[in-house]
mmCIF file of C-alpha atoms and ligand atoms in Angstrom:
data_model
loop_
_atom_site.group_PDB
_atom_site.id
_atom_site.type_symbol
_atom_site.label_atom_id
_atom_site.label_comp_id
_atom_site.label_asym_id
_atom_site.label_seq_id
_atom_site.Cartn_x
_atom_site.Cartn_y
_atom_site.Cartn_z
ATOM 1 C CA MET V 15 92.229 105.323 81.310
ATOM 2 C CA ASP V 16 95.490 106.694 79.888
ATOM 3 C CA ASP V 17 95.526 107.308 76.183
ATOM 4 C CA ARG V 18 98.442 106.026 74.137
ATOM 5 C CA ARG V 19 100.358 109.311 74.316
ATOM 6 C CA THR V 20 100.042 109.574 78.139
ATOM 7 C CA PHE V 21 100.996 105.934 78.503
ATOM 8 C CA LEU V 22 104.152 106.428 76.423
ATOM 9 C CA LYS V 23 104.992 109.605 78.353
ATOM 10 C CA LYS V 24 104.645 107.749 81.638
ATOM 11 C CA SER V 25 106.847 104.944 80.368
ATOM 12 C CA VAL V 26 109.593 107.431 79.483
ATOM 13 C CA MET V 27 109.271 109.018 82.945
ATOM 14 C CA ALA V 28 109.446 105.592 84.559
ATOM 15 C CA SER V 29 112.657 104.840 82.685
ATOM 16 C CA ALA V 30 114.070 108.135 83.948
ATOM 17 C CA VAL V 31 113.012 107.265 87.502
ATOM 18 C CA LEU V 32 114.667 103.870 87.145
ATOM 19 C CA ALA V 33 117.888 105.588 86.204
ATOM 20 C CA VAL V 34 117.931 107.930 89.221
ATOM 21 C CA PRO V 35 119.339 105.523 91.849
ATOM 22 C CA THR V 36 122.150 104.590 89.487
ATOM 23 C CA VAL V 37 122.993 108.124 88.452
ATOM 24 C CA ALA V 38 122.509 109.974 91.719
ATOM 25 C CA GLY V 39 123.227 107.098 94.088
ATOM 26 C CA CYS V 40 120.097 107.937 96.097
ATOM 27 C CA ALA V 41 116.772 106.205 96.600
ATOM 28 C CA CYS V 42 114.503 109.131 97.445
ATOM 29 C CA LEU V 43 112.408 111.444 95.315
ATOM 30 C CA ASP V 44 111.624 115.119 95.978
ATOM 31 C CA THR V 45 111.173 116.185 99.593
ATOM 32 C CA ILE V 46 107.661 117.155 100.617
ATOM 33 C CA ARG V 47 107.900 120.088 103.001
ATOM 34 C CA ALA V 48 105.830 123.081 104.079
ATOM 35 C CA LYS V 49 105.833 126.039 101.708
ATOM 36 C CA VAL V 50 104.240 128.426 104.208
ATOM 37 C CA PRO V 51 104.356 128.947 108.003
ATOM 38 C CA MET V 52 101.956 126.918 110.122
ATOM 39 C CA LYS V 53 98.858 128.949 110.930
ATOM 40 C CA THR V 54 98.136 127.513 114.399
ATOM 41 C CA ARG V 55 99.384 125.207 117.143
ATOM 42 C CA GLN V 56 95.992 125.097 118.788
ATOM 43 C CA VAL V 57 93.436 122.673 117.374
ATOM 44 C CA ASN V 58 89.880 123.602 118.303
ATOM 45 C CA ARG V 59 88.180 122.332 115.159
ATOM 46 C CA ALA V 60 89.387 119.464 113.019
ATOM 47 C CA LEU V 61 88.172 118.067 109.724
ATOM 48 C CA VAL V 62 88.712 114.335 109.142
ATOM 49 C CA VAL V 63 87.753 113.123 105.677
ATOM 50 C CA TRP V 64 88.173 109.908 103.787
ATOM 51 C CA TYR V 65 87.460 108.085 100.591
ATOM 52 C CA SER V 66 86.439 104.508 101.259
ATOM 53 C CA GLN V 67 84.988 101.785 99.074
ATOM 54 C CA THR V 68 84.680 98.849 101.442
ATOM 55 C CA GLY V 69 84.598 100.596 104.803
ATOM 56 C CA SER V 70 88.137 100.219 106.176
ATOM 57 C CA THR V 71 89.372 103.760 105.622
ATOM 58 C CA ARG V 72 86.020 105.021 106.831
ATOM 59 C CA ARG V 73 86.240 102.937 110.022
ATOM 60 C CA TYR V 74 89.707 104.330 110.774
ATOM 61 C CA GLY V 75 88.618 107.879 109.996
ATOM 62 C CA ARG V 76 85.619 107.587 112.297
ATOM 63 C CA LEU V 77 87.786 106.158 115.069
ATOM 64 C CA MET V 78 90.304 108.985 114.700
ATOM 65 C CA ALA V 79 87.476 111.513 114.810
ATOM 66 C CA LYS V 80 86.068 109.881 117.954
ATOM 67 C CA THR V 81 89.500 109.871 119.620
ATOM 68 C CA MET V 82 89.983 113.559 118.837
ATOM 69 C CA GLN V 83 86.492 114.354 120.120
ATOM 70 C CA GLU V 84 87.333 112.591 123.377
ATOM 71 C CA ALA V 85 90.400 114.837 123.566
ATOM 72 C CA GLY V 86 88.059 117.843 123.571
ATOM 73 C CA ILE V 87 88.212 118.796 119.904
ATOM 74 C CA LYS V 88 85.233 119.653 117.764
ATOM 75 C CA VAL V 89 85.485 117.311 114.813
ATOM 76 C CA THR V 90 83.658 117.217 111.508
ATOM 77 C CA ALA V 91 84.144 113.842 109.859
ATOM 78 C CA GLY V 92 82.851 112.238 106.706
ATOM 79 C CA ASP V 93 83.221 110.915 103.208
ATOM 80 C CA LEU V 94 85.122 113.564 101.279
ATOM 81 C CA ARG V 95 82.470 113.561 98.567
ATOM 82 C CA GLU V 96 79.951 114.808 101.102
ATOM 83 C CA ILE V 97 82.066 117.581 102.595
ATOM 84 C CA ASP V 98 81.621 121.155 101.424
ATOM 85 C CA GLN V 99 85.123 121.936 100.156
ATOM 86 C CA LYS V 100 84.597 125.665 100.543
ATOM 87 C CA THR V 101 84.580 125.282 104.336
ATOM 88 C CA ALA V 102 87.827 123.273 104.494
ATOM 89 C CA ALA V 103 90.109 126.238 105.111
ATOM 90 C CA SER V 104 88.161 127.301 108.205
ATOM 91 C CA TYR V 105 89.440 124.377 110.329
ATOM 92 C CA ASP V 106 92.614 124.174 112.427
ATOM 93 C CA LEU V 107 93.558 120.717 111.172
ATOM 94 C CA LEU V 108 92.773 118.590 108.137
ATOM 95 C CA VAL V 109 93.276 114.816 108.032
ATOM 96 C CA VAL V 110 92.749 112.986 104.730
ATOM 97 C CA GLY V 111 92.498 109.203 104.454
ATOM 98 C CA ALA V 112 92.349 106.857 101.466
ATOM 99 C CA PRO V 113 92.865 103.226 100.569
ATOM 100 C CA VAL V 114 95.959 102.297 98.586
ATOM 101 C CA PHE V 115 94.782 101.503 95.068
ATOM 102 C CA TYR V 116 97.296 100.264 92.512
ATOM 103 C CA TYR V 117 100.274 101.209 94.723
ATOM 104 C CA ASP V 118 99.145 104.810 95.102
ATOM 105 C CA ALA V 119 96.458 107.037 96.585
ATOM 106 C CA PRO V 120 93.434 106.900 94.237
ATOM 107 C CA SER V 121 93.573 109.632 91.589
ATOM 108 C CA PHE V 122 90.082 110.639 92.690
ATOM 109 C CA VAL V 123 91.403 111.573 96.154
ATOM 110 C CA GLN V 124 94.351 113.463 94.720
ATOM 111 C CA GLN V 125 91.990 115.402 92.473
ATOM 112 C CA TRP V 126 89.708 116.169 95.413
ATOM 113 C CA VAL V 127 92.607 117.611 97.393
ATOM 114 C CA ARG V 128 93.798 119.619 94.383
ATOM 115 C CA SER V 129 90.397 121.232 94.123
ATOM 116 C CA LEU V 130 90.391 122.467 97.748
ATOM 117 C CA PRO V 131 90.705 126.183 98.432
ATOM 118 C CA ASP V 132 94.034 127.550 99.683
ATOM 119 C CA LEU V 133 94.657 126.050 103.147
ATOM 120 C CA GLY V 134 96.726 129.036 104.302
ATOM 121 C CA GLY V 135 99.196 127.124 106.505
ATOM 122 C CA MET V 136 96.721 124.704 108.077
ATOM 123 C CA PRO V 137 98.357 121.642 109.694
ATOM 124 C CA VAL V 138 97.552 118.548 107.617
ATOM 125 C CA ALA V 139 98.025 114.802 108.008
ATOM 126 C CA ALA V 140 97.374 111.756 105.852
ATOM 127 C CA TYR V 141 96.646 108.089 106.416
ATOM 128 C CA VAL V 142 96.097 105.136 104.137
ATOM 129 C CA SER V 143 94.618 101.699 104.624
ATOM 130 C CA PHE V 144 96.043 98.900 102.532
ATOM 131 C CA GLY V 145 95.825 95.184 101.898
ATOM 132 C CA GLY V 146 99.553 94.693 101.180
ATOM 133 C CA PRO V 147 101.857 93.509 102.500
ATOM 134 C CA GLU V 148 103.928 95.445 99.981
ATOM 135 C CA GLY V 149 101.544 98.118 98.861
ATOM 136 C CA ASN V 150 103.842 101.123 98.376
ATOM 137 C CA GLN V 151 101.888 102.564 101.266
ATOM 138 C CA HIS V 152 104.484 105.131 102.381
ATOM 139 C CA ASN V 153 104.493 106.661 98.917
ATOM 140 C CA ALA V 154 100.707 106.503 98.631
ATOM 141 C CA ALA V 155 100.366 108.544 101.836
ATOM 142 C CA CYS V 156 103.073 110.877 100.492
ATOM 143 C CA SER V 157 100.950 111.437 97.369
ATOM 144 C CA ILE V 158 98.147 112.782 99.558
ATOM 145 C CA LEU V 159 100.525 114.997 101.544
ATOM 146 C CA GLU V 160 102.091 116.251 98.342
ATOM 147 C CA CYS V 161 98.703 117.450 97.091
ATOM 148 C CA LEU V 162 97.902 119.000 100.483
ATOM 149 C CA VAL V 163 101.203 120.889 100.511
ATOM 150 C CA GLN V 164 100.422 122.243 97.046
ATOM 151 C CA LYS V 165 97.345 123.771 98.673
ATOM 152 C CA ASN V 166 99.528 125.350 101.384
ATOM 153 C CA GLY V 167 98.789 122.722 104.001
ATOM 154 C CA VAL V 168 101.642 122.142 106.463
ATOM 155 C CA PRO V 169 102.516 118.415 106.664
ATOM 156 C CA MET V 170 102.596 117.010 110.187
ATOM 157 C CA THR V 171 102.633 113.245 109.816
ATOM 158 C CA GLN V 172 101.380 110.231 107.865
ATOM 159 C CA LYS V 173 100.620 106.577 108.589
ATOM 160 C CA ALA V 174 99.486 103.352 106.919
ATOM 161 C CA PHE V 175 97.186 100.761 108.495
ATOM 162 C CA MET V 176 97.175 97.217 107.219
ATOM 163 C CA ASN V 177 93.994 95.367 106.507
ATOM 164 C CA ILE V 178 92.330 92.494 104.848
ATOM 165 C CA GLY V 179 92.596 93.435 101.145
ATOM 166 C CA SER V 180 89.550 94.245 99.058
ATOM 167 C CA TYR V 181 90.991 93.687 95.579
ATOM 168 C CA PRO V 182 88.703 91.180 93.831
ATOM 169 C CA LEU V 183 91.395 89.878 91.501
ATOM 170 C CA SER V 184 93.296 88.588 94.529
ATOM 171 C CA TRP V 185 90.553 86.040 95.183
ATOM 172 C CA ALA V 186 89.477 85.410 91.605
ATOM 173 C CA GLY V 187 88.963 81.888 90.356
ATOM 174 C CA ASP V 188 90.245 79.001 92.445
ATOM 175 C CA LYS V 189 92.425 81.308 94.576
ATOM 176 C CA ILE V 190 89.344 81.720 96.762
ATOM 177 C CA ASN V 191 89.715 78.131 97.968
ATOM 178 C CA LYS V 192 93.051 78.800 99.589
ATOM 179 C CA THR V 193 92.693 78.956 103.381
ATOM 180 C CA PRO V 194 93.319 80.605 105.742
ATOM 181 C CA TRP V 195 92.926 83.918 103.989
ATOM 182 C CA LYS V 196 95.826 86.319 104.562
ATOM 183 C CA ASN V 197 95.175 89.202 106.967
ATOM 184 C CA GLN V 198 91.726 87.827 107.701
ATOM 185 C CA ASN V 199 92.172 88.752 111.377
ATOM 186 C CA LEU V 200 92.699 92.415 110.461
ATOM 187 C CA PRO V 201 91.820 94.966 111.613
ATOM 188 C CA ASP V 202 92.329 93.688 115.166
ATOM 189 C CA ARG V 203 92.529 95.375 118.597
ATOM 190 C CA GLN V 204 96.117 96.341 117.966
ATOM 191 C CA THR V 205 95.256 98.016 114.651
ATOM 192 C CA TYR V 206 92.563 100.068 116.351
ATOM 193 C CA GLU V 207 94.948 101.044 119.123
ATOM 194 C CA GLN V 208 97.416 102.223 116.473
ATOM 195 C CA VAL V 209 94.646 104.320 114.932
ATOM 196 C CA ARG V 210 93.772 105.947 118.282
ATOM 197 C CA GLN V 211 97.445 106.610 119.015
ATOM 198 C CA TYR V 212 97.881 108.079 115.575
ATOM 199 C CA ALA V 213 95.029 110.544 116.147
ATOM 200 C CA LEU V 214 96.669 111.664 119.414
ATOM 201 C CA HIS V 215 100.075 111.797 117.757
ATOM 202 C CA ILE V 216 98.764 114.223 115.121
ATOM 203 C CA LEU V 217 97.477 116.527 117.868
ATOM 204 C CA GLU V 218 100.812 116.327 119.706
ATOM 205 C CA GLN V 219 102.752 117.211 116.567
ATOM 206 C CA VAL V 220 100.554 120.220 115.941
ATOM 207 C CA ALA V 221 100.936 121.382 119.551
ATOM 208 C CA LYS V 222 104.723 121.113 119.204
ATOM 209 C CA GLY V 223 104.507 123.205 116.046
ATOM 210 C CA GLN V 224 106.958 121.012 114.225
ATOM 211 C CA PRO V 225 106.129 120.389 110.586
ATOM 212 C CA ALA V 226 107.643 117.219 109.177
ATOM 213 C CA GLU V 227 109.335 116.475 105.874
ATOM 214 C CA PHE V 228 108.741 113.397 103.765
ATOM 215 C CA SER V 229 110.290 111.858 100.694
ATOM 216 C CA LYS V 230 108.833 109.271 98.391
ATOM 217 C CA LYS V 231 111.087 106.248 98.089
ATOM 218 C CA ILE V 232 111.982 104.634 94.823
ATOM 219 C CA THR V 233 110.600 101.130 95.043
ATOM 220 C CA LEU V 234 109.597 98.693 92.352
ATOM 221 C CA ARG V 235 105.949 99.315 93.263
ATOM 222 C CA GLU V 236 106.451 103.053 92.918
ATOM 223 C CA ILE V 237 108.036 102.600 89.526
ATOM 224 C CA SER V 238 105.199 100.355 88.422
ATOM 225 C CA THR V 239 102.711 103.185 89.086
ATOM 226 C CA TYR V 240 104.270 104.961 86.085
ATOM 227 C CA PHE V 241 103.330 102.029 83.867
ATOM 228 C CA GLY V 242 99.613 102.472 84.488
ATOM 229 C CA PRO V 243 98.540 99.406 86.513
ATOM 230 C CA ILE V 244 94.902 100.469 86.102
ATOM 231 C CA TRP V 245 95.365 100.440 82.342
ATOM 232 C CA TRP V 246 96.757 96.907 82.463
ATOM 233 C CA THR V 247 93.976 95.685 84.738
ATOM 234 C CA LYS V 248 91.389 97.158 82.416
ATOM 235 C CA ARG V 249 92.882 95.326 79.498
ATOM 236 C CA SER V 250 92.353 92.040 81.324
ATOM 237 C CA ILE V 251 88.698 92.643 82.190
ATOM 238 C CA GLU V 252 86.652 91.099 79.447
ATOM 239 C CA LYS V 253 83.117 92.030 80.443
ATOM 240 C CA HIS V 254 81.783 94.703 82.787
ATOM 241 C CA TYR V 255 78.063 95.497 82.917
ATOM 242 C CA ILE V 256 74.947 95.273 85.099
ATOM 243 C CA LEU V 257 72.779 92.146 85.006
ATOM 244 C CA LYS V 258 69.334 93.488 84.218
ATOM 245 C CA ASP V 259 67.405 90.658 85.873
ATOM 246 C CA LYS V 260 69.379 90.904 89.132
ATOM 247 C CA CYS V 261 69.609 94.702 89.465
ATOM 248 C CA ILE V 262 67.330 96.181 92.135
ATOM 249 C CA ALA V 263 68.050 99.753 90.982
ATOM 250 C CA CYS V 264 69.190 100.785 94.481
ATOM 251 C CA GLY V 265 71.852 103.080 92.993
ATOM 252 C CA THR V 266 74.675 101.853 95.271
ATOM 253 C CA CYS V 267 77.014 101.330 92.303
ATOM 254 C CA VAL V 268 76.331 104.842 90.986
ATOM 255 C CA GLU V 269 76.927 106.309 94.441
ATOM 256 C CA LYS V 270 80.195 104.400 94.918
ATOM 257 C CA CYS V 271 81.608 105.072 91.464
ATOM 258 C CA PRO V 272 84.058 108.011 91.657
ATOM 259 C CA ALA V 273 84.143 108.303 87.863
ATOM 260 C CA GLN V 274 80.439 108.635 87.032
ATOM 261 C CA ALA V 275 80.953 105.653 84.744
ATOM 262 C CA ILE V 276 77.709 103.813 85.493
ATOM 263 C CA ASP V 277 74.533 104.187 83.491
ATOM 264 C CA LEU V 278 71.920 102.478 85.647
ATOM 265 C CA ALA V 279 69.098 102.995 83.156
ATOM 266 C CA ASN V 280 71.026 101.212 80.399
ATOM 267 C CA HIS V 281 72.719 98.704 82.717
ATOM 268 C CA SER V 282 76.063 99.672 81.250
ATOM 269 C CA VAL V 283 79.479 100.843 82.426
ATOM 270 C CA ASN V 284 81.544 103.368 80.484
ATOM 271 C CA GLN V 285 84.868 101.594 80.087
ATOM 272 C CA GLU V 286 86.713 104.772 79.124
ATOM 273 C CA ALA V 287 85.702 106.536 82.331
ATOM 274 C CA CYS V 288 86.019 103.514 84.686
ATOM 275 C CA VAL V 289 88.991 103.725 87.086
ATOM 276 C CA MET V 290 88.919 100.015 88.004
ATOM 277 C CA CYS V 291 88.287 100.622 91.694
ATOM 278 C CA PHE V 292 85.769 97.731 91.807
ATOM 279 C CA GLY V 293 83.549 99.853 94.074
ATOM 280 C CA CYS V 294 80.493 98.808 92.034
ATOM 281 C CA LEU V 295 81.285 95.109 92.283
ATOM 282 C CA ASN V 296 82.423 95.241 95.912
ATOM 283 C CA ASN V 297 79.282 96.999 97.127
ATOM 284 C CA CYS V 298 76.393 95.752 94.996
ATOM 285 C CA PRO V 299 73.900 94.174 97.454
ATOM 286 C CA ALA V 300 72.256 92.129 94.704
ATOM 287 C CA GLN V 301 75.314 90.633 92.964
ATOM 288 C CA ALA V 302 74.113 92.344 89.825
ATOM 289 C CA MET V 303 77.477 93.739 88.712
ATOM 290 C CA TYR V 304 79.010 91.413 86.156
ATOM 291 C CA LEU V 305 82.783 91.545 85.756
ATOM 292 C CA GLU V 306 84.694 88.868 83.962
ATOM 293 C CA TYR V 307 88.430 88.411 84.197
ATOM 294 C CA ASP V 308 90.208 85.748 82.229
ATOM 295 C CA GLY V 309 86.913 83.926 81.669
ATOM 296 C CA VAL V 310 86.039 83.932 85.388
ATOM 297 C CA ARG V 311 83.269 85.996 86.966
ATOM 298 C CA LEU V 312 84.597 88.065 89.861
ATOM 299 C CA ILE V 313 82.788 88.284 93.171
ATOM 300 C CA GLY V 314 82.589 91.349 95.400
ATOM 301 C CA PHE V 315 84.140 91.974 98.815
ATOM 302 C CA HIS V 316 81.057 91.388 100.979
ATOM 303 C CA GLU V 317 80.180 88.192 99.155
ATOM 304 C CA PHE V 318 83.778 87.077 99.539
ATOM 305 C CA LEU V 319 83.697 87.722 103.303
ATOM 306 C CA LYS V 320 80.484 85.727 103.560
ATOM 307 C CA MET V 321 81.923 82.795 101.622
ATOM 308 C CA LYS V 322 85.016 82.717 103.805
ATOM 309 C CA ASN V 323 82.988 83.297 106.964
ATOM 310 C CA ILE V 324 85.069 86.343 107.864
ATOM 311 C CA GLN V 325 83.612 88.999 110.140
ATOM 312 C CA ILE V 326 85.290 92.357 110.428
ATOM 313 C CA MET V 327 85.771 93.457 114.009
ATOM 314 C CA GLU V 328 84.439 96.908 114.885
ATOM 315 C CA PRO V 329 86.220 99.147 117.406
ATOM 316 C CA ALA V 330 84.318 99.375 120.701
ATOM 317 C CA GLU V 331 83.629 103.118 120.340
ATOM 318 C CA LEU V 332 81.871 102.686 117.027
ATOM 319 C CA LYS V 333 79.607 99.783 117.963
ATOM 320 C CA GLY V 334 75.940 100.620 117.807
HETATM 321 C C1 FMN J 426 91.164 98.425 93.063
HETATM 322 C C2 FMN J 426 91.970 98.099 94.270
HETATM 323 C C3 FMN J 426 93.350 98.224 94.219
HETATM 324 C C4 FMN J 426 94.106 97.922 95.355
HETATM 325 N N1 FMN J 426 95.467 98.085 95.303
HETATM 326 C C5 FMN J 426 96.214 97.851 96.401
HETATM 327 C C6 FMN J 426 97.612 98.070 96.390
HETATM 328 O O1 FMN J 426 98.193 98.464 95.399
HETATM 329 N N2 FMN J 426 98.312 97.830 97.518
HETATM 330 C C7 FMN J 426 97.697 97.406 98.655
HETATM 331 O O2 FMN J 426 98.382 97.201 99.668
HETATM 332 N N3 FMN J 426 96.367 97.196 98.709
HETATM 333 C C8 FMN J 426 95.611 97.416 97.609
HETATM 334 N N4 FMN J 426 94.251 97.240 97.662
HETATM 335 C C9 FMN J 426 93.613 96.900 98.937
HETATM 336 C C10 FMN J 426 93.046 98.132 99.619
HETATM 337 O O3 FMN J 426 94.012 99.128 99.756
HETATM 338 C C11 FMN J 426 92.524 97.789 101.017
HETATM 339 O O4 FMN J 426 91.636 96.748 100.952
HETATM 340 C C12 FMN J 426 91.904 99.022 101.667
HETATM 341 O O5 FMN J 426 91.934 98.861 103.056
HETATM 342 C C13 FMN J 426 90.468 99.252 101.223
HETATM 343 O O6 FMN J 426 89.958 100.404 101.853
HETATM 344 P P1 FMN J 426 88.407 100.766 101.907
HETATM 345 O O7 FMN J 426 87.728 99.611 102.608
HETATM 346 O O8 FMN J 426 88.345 102.004 102.684
HETATM 347 O O9 FMN J 426 87.936 100.917 100.510
HETATM 348 C C14 FMN J 426 93.484 97.486 96.541
HETATM 349 C C15 FMN J 426 92.083 97.346 96.567
HETATM 350 C C16 FMN J 426 91.332 97.645 95.442
HETATM 351 C C17 FMN J 426 89.846 97.501 95.504
#
């Protein structure tokens, strides 16, 4: 959570950002471009990593990895928390995926990329999954590329894939009774085809040896990221702890929490450390995570899907 000083600093920056289109007459922020030459146009080994709380970004990452494997490439794929960062620079291509959280790439993912070793001109690509429709997704993917470029990755391309959203506040209270639920048919066959095509597109771009340039756009959602949406959400959550009598001590919440905020032994959550990703609530198999918003207990993603009788379609390659 931002402290008061950081919050005020961000607010001042946001005001400055708001003034840019008026002063400069433009609607783009700094250009993200390669700082070093590309080290290879030949991809033999690729690393595809993701951060995923409810499985969507993971599903897309796995499908991209499978598509690249079918194209003859040796691919290592997995949750970025399980990848040995030291080995990252030894690949010919790095693809990083994340969900859009609060109109941006999660800070956890940005930090992970910042702590990579120097990538020495490795081609890099980003993708995000989002629940939108207006999720600032272009800029969220740019945030990942920006961090990769700081590590001397060479940006090739980026893409956003729309999904059923996994933000519990969007179905809190009586909103859950509204039917049909938006995007409940997503991801569909077309989404998966876009994912496969995107994987092939990345390889084509690398083979052409043409790095791309990207600019973040000034949108209202982008501006709102400067005002700390996580901070505001946290202010509205009244209670957040583990129900002792329901907890089965499986450790899923601890594993999912990117902020090490959960103390399973004491059934408590450190509110200072919590980044409001709802990973604990969305993944608890025993409905033991108690979160209250505006006097209403929130339910997690899988419980929500069950209540609405929604089944997420798997791509054919990943079945079984
Ligand atoms: C805490 C949180 C914040 C979110 N914020 C946004 C957002 O700002 N814009 C958006 O389009 N979707 C948002 N979503 C929806 C997710 O981006 C979407 O459900 C994503 O596909 C989840 O990926 P995952 O299943 O890999 O975790 C949010 C979801 C959560 C849980």
